[in-house]
PDB file of C-alpha atoms in Angstrom:
ATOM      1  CA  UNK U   1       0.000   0.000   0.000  1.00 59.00           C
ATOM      2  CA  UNK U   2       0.790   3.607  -0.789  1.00 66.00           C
ATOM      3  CA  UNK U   3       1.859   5.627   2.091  1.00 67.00           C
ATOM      4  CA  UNK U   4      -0.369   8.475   2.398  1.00 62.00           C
ATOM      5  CA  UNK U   5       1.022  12.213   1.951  1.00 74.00           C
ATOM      6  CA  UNK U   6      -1.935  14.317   2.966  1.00 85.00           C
ATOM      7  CA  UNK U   7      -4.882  14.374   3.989  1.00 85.00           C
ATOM      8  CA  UNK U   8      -7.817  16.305   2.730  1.00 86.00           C
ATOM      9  CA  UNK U   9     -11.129  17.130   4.350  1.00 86.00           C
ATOM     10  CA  UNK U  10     -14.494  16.591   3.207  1.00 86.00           C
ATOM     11  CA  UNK U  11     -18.280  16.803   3.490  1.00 85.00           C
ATOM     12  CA  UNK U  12     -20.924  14.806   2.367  1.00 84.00           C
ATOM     13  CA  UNK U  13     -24.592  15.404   3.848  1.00 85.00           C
ATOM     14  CA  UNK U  14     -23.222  17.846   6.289  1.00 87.00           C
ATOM     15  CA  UNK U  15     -20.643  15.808   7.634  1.00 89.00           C
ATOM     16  CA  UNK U  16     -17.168  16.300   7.750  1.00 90.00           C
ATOM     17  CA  UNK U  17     -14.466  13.595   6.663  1.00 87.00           C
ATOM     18  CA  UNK U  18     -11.092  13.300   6.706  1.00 86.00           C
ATOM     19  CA  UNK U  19      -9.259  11.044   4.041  1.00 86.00           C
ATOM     20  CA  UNK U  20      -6.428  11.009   1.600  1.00 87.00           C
ATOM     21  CA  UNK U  21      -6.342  13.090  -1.011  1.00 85.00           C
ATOM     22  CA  UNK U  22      -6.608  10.622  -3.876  1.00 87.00           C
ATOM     23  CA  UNK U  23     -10.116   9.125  -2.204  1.00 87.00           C
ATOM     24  CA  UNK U  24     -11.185  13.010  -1.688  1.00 87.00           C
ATOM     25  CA  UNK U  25     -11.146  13.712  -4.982  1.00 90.00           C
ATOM     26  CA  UNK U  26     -12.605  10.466  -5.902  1.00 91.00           C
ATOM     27  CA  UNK U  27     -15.536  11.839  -3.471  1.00 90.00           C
ATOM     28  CA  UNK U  28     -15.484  15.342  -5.095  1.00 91.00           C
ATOM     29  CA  UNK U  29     -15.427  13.749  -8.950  1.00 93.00           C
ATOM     30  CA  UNK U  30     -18.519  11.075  -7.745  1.00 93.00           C
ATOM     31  CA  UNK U  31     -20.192  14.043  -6.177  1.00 92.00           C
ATOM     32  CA  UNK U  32     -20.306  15.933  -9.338  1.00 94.00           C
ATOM     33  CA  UNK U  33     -21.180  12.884 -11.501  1.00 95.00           C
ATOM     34  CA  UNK U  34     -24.020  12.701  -9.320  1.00 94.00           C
ATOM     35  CA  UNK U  35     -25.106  15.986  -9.819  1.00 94.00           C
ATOM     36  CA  UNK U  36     -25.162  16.007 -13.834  1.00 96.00           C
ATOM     37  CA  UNK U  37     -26.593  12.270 -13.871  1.00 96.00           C
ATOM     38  CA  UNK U  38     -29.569  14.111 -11.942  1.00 95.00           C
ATOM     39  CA  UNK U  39     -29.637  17.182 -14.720  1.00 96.00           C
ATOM     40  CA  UNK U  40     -29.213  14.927 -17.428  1.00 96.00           C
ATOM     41  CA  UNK U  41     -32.137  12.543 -16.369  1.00 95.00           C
ATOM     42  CA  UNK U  42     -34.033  15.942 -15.658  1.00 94.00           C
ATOM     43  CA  UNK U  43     -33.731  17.198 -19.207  1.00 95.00           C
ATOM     44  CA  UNK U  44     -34.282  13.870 -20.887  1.00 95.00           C
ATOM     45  CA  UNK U  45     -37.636  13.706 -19.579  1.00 94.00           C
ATOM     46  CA  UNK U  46     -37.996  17.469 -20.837  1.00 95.00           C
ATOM     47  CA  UNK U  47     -36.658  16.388 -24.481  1.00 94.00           C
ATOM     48  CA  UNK U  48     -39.326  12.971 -23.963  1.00 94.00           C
ATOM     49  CA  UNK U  49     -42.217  14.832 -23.489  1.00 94.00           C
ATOM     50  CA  UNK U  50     -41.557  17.379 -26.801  1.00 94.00           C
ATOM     51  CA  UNK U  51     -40.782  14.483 -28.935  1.00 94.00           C
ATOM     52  CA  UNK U  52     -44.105  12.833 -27.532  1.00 94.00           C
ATOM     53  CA  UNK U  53     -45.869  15.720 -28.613  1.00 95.00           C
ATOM     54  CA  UNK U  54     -44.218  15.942 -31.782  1.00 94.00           C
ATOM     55  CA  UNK U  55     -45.207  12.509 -32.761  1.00 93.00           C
ATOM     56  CA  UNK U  56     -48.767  13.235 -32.058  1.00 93.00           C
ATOM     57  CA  UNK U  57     -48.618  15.706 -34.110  1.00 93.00           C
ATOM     58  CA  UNK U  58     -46.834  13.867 -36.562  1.00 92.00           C
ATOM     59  CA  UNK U  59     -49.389  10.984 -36.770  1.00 90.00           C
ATOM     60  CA  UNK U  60     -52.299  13.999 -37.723  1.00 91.00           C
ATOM     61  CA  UNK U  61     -50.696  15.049 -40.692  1.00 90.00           C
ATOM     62  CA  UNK U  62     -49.292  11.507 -41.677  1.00 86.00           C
ATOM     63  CA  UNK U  63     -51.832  10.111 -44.270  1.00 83.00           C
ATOM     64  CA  UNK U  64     -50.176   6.879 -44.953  1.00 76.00           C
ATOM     65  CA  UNK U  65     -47.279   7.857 -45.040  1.00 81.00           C
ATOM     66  CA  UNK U  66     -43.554   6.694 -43.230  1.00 84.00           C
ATOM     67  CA  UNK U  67     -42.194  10.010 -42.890  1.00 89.00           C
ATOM     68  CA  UNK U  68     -43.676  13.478 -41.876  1.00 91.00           C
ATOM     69  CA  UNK U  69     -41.296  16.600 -42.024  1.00 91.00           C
ATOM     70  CA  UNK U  70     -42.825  19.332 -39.382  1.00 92.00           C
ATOM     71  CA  UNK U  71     -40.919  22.288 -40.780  1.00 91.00           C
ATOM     72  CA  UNK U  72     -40.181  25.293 -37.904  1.00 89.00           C
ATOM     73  CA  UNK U  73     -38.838  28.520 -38.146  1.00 89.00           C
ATOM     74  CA  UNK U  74     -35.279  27.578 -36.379  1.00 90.00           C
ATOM     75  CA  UNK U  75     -35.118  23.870 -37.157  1.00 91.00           C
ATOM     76  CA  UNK U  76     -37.183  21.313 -38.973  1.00 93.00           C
ATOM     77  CA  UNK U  77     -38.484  17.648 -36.996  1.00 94.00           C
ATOM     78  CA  UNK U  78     -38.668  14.616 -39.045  1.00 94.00           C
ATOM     79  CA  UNK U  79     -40.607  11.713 -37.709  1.00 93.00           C
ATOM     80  CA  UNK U  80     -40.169   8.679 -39.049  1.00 92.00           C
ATOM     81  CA  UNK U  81     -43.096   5.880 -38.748  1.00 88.00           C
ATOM     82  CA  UNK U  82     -41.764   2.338 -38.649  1.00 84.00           C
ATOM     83  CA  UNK U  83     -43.651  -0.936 -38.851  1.00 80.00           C
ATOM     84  CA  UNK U  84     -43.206  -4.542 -38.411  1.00 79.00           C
ATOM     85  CA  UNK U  85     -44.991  -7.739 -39.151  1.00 82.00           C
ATOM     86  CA  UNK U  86     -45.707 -10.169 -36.393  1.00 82.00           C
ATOM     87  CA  UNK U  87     -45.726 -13.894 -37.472  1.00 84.00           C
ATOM     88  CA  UNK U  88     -47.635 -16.734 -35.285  1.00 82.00           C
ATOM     89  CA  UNK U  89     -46.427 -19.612 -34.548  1.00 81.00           C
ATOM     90  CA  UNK U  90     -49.523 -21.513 -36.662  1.00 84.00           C
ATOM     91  CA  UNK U  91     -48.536 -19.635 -40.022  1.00 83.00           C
ATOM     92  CA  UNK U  92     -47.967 -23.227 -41.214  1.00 83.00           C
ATOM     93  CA  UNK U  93     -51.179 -23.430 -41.639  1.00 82.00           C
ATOM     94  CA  UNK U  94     -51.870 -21.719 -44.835  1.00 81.00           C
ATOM     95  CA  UNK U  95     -48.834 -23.540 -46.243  1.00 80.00           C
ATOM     96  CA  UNK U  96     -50.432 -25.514 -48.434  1.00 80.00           C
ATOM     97  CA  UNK U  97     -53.164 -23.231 -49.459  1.00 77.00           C
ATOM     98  CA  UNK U  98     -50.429 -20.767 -50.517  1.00 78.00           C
ATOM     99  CA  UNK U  99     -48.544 -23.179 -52.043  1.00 79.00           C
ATOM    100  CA  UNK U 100     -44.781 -21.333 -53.745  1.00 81.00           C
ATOM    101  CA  UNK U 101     -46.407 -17.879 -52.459  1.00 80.00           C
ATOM    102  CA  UNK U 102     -45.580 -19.270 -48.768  1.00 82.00           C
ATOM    103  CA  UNK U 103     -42.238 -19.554 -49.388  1.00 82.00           C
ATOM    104  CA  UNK U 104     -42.204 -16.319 -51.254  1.00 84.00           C
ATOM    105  CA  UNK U 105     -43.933 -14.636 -48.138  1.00 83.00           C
ATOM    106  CA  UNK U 106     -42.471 -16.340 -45.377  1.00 84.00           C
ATOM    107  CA  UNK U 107     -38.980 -17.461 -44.092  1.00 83.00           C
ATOM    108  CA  UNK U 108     -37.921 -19.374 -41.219  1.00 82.00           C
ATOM    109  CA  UNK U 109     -34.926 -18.467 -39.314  1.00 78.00           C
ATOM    110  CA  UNK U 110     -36.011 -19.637 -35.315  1.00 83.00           C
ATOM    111  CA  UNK U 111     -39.378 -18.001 -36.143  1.00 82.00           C
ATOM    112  CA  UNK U 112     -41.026 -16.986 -39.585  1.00 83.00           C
ATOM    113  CA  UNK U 113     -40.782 -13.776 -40.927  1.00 84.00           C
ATOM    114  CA  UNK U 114     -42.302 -12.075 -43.798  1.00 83.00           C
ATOM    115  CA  UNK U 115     -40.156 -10.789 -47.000  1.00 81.00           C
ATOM    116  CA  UNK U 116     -40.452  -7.937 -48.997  1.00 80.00           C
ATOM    117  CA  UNK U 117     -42.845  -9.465 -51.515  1.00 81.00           C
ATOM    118  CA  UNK U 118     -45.474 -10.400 -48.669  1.00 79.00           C
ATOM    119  CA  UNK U 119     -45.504  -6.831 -47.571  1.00 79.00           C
ATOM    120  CA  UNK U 120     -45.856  -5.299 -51.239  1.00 79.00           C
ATOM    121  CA  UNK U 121     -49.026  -7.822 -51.375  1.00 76.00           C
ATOM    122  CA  UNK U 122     -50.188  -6.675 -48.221  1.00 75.00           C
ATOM    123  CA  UNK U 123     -49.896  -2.949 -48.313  1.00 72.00           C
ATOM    124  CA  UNK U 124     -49.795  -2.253 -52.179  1.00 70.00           C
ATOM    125  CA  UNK U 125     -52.748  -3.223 -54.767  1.00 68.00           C
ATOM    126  CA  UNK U 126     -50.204  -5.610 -56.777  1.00 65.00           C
ATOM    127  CA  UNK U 127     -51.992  -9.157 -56.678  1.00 65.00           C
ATOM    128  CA  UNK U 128     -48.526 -11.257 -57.544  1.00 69.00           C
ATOM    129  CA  UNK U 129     -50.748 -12.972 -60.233  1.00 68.00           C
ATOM    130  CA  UNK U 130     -53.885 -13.835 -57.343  1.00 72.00           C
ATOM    131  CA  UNK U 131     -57.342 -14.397 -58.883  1.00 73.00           C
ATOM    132  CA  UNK U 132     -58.237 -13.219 -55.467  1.00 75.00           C
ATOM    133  CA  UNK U 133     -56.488 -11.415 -53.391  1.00 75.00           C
ATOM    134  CA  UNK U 134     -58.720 -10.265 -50.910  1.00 79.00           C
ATOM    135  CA  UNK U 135     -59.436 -13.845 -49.723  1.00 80.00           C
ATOM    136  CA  UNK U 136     -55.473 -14.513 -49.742  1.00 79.00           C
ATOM    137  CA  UNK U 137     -54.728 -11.142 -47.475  1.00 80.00           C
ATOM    138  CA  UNK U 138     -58.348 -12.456 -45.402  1.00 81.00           C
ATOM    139  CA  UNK U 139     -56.973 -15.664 -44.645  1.00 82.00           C
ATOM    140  CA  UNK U 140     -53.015 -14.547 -43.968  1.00 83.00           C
ATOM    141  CA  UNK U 141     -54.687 -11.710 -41.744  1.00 84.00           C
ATOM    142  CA  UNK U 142     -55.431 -14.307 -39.132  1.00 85.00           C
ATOM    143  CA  UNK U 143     -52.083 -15.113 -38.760  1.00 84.00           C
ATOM    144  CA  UNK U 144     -49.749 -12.260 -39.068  1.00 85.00           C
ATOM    145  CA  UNK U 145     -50.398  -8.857 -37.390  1.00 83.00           C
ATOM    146  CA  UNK U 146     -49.231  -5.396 -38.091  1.00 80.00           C
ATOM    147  CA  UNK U 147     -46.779  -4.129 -35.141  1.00 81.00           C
ATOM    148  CA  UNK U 148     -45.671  -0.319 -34.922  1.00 80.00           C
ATOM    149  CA  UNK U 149     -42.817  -0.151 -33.117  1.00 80.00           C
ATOM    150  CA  UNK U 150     -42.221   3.651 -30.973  1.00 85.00           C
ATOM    151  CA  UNK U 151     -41.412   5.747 -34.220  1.00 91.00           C
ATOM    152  CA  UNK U 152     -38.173   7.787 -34.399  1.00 91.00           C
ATOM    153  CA  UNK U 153     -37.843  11.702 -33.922  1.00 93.00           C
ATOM    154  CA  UNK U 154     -35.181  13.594 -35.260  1.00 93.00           C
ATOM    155  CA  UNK U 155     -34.699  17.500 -35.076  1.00 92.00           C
ATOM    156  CA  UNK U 156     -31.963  19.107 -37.083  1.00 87.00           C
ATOM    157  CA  UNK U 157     -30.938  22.669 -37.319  1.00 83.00           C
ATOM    158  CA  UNK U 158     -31.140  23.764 -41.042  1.00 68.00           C
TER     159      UNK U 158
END
């Protein structure tokens, strides 16, 4: 062990310490962390709430669409919409009344997941080559759902 060369006094909650040096200003430096951890927590609730509001305004003016641009005076937001496609464990199912379009739709990794093609079927008016798509999209409704995942604010200074 170090020998100590002086010895520094402290004060935490109104009482007085004495210690090295070296552990005061490990005191003093954990002090101070403690103290911006507290502002920084403070004004990340502050910068929650306005990007809250911001998407709420976001999803007024969306009208299908991914991205909204809410232009400002001193900066411009973009919020960007994102979506997923949950897959249940039954999609099997429908295998063989799909036939190749399962495979075109789905893949298996530890779960299924849908590809691009079985979200341009879903979401666009392009049948693939379907007689009927509507009772395709009815009956691969029942087992995939649409998940929005928390969508993504970003404000930028122009």
């Amino acid at each position: 062990m170090k020998p100590v060369k002086e010895i520094k006094k402290v004060q935490v909650d109104g009482k007085k310490y004495l210690m090295p040096a070296e552990d005061a200003d490990i005191e003093k430096l954990i002090q101070k962390g403690l103290r911006l951890k507290s502002k920084v927590d403070a004004a990340q609730g502050e910068l929650d709430a306005v990007q809250s509001r911001l998407i709420e305004i976001a999803q007024a003016r969306r009208e299908g669409s991914t991205t909204v641009s809410l232009q400002g005076v001193s900066a411009k937001a973009v919020v960007t919409f994102r979506e997923s496609f949950s897959v249940s464990k039954k999609v099997e199912d429908i295998a063989v009344p799909l036939g190749p379009l399962f495979a075109r739709f789905f893949i298996k990794s530890t779960t299924y997941k849908t590809t691009s093609d079985f979200k341009k079927f879903m979401q666009s008016g392009h049948a693939l080559g379907i007689q009927d798509p509507d009772e395709v999209k009815a009956a691969i409704e029942k087992y995939v759902a649409v998940k929005e995942t928390k969508p993504n604010v970003k404000i930028d200074p122009e």
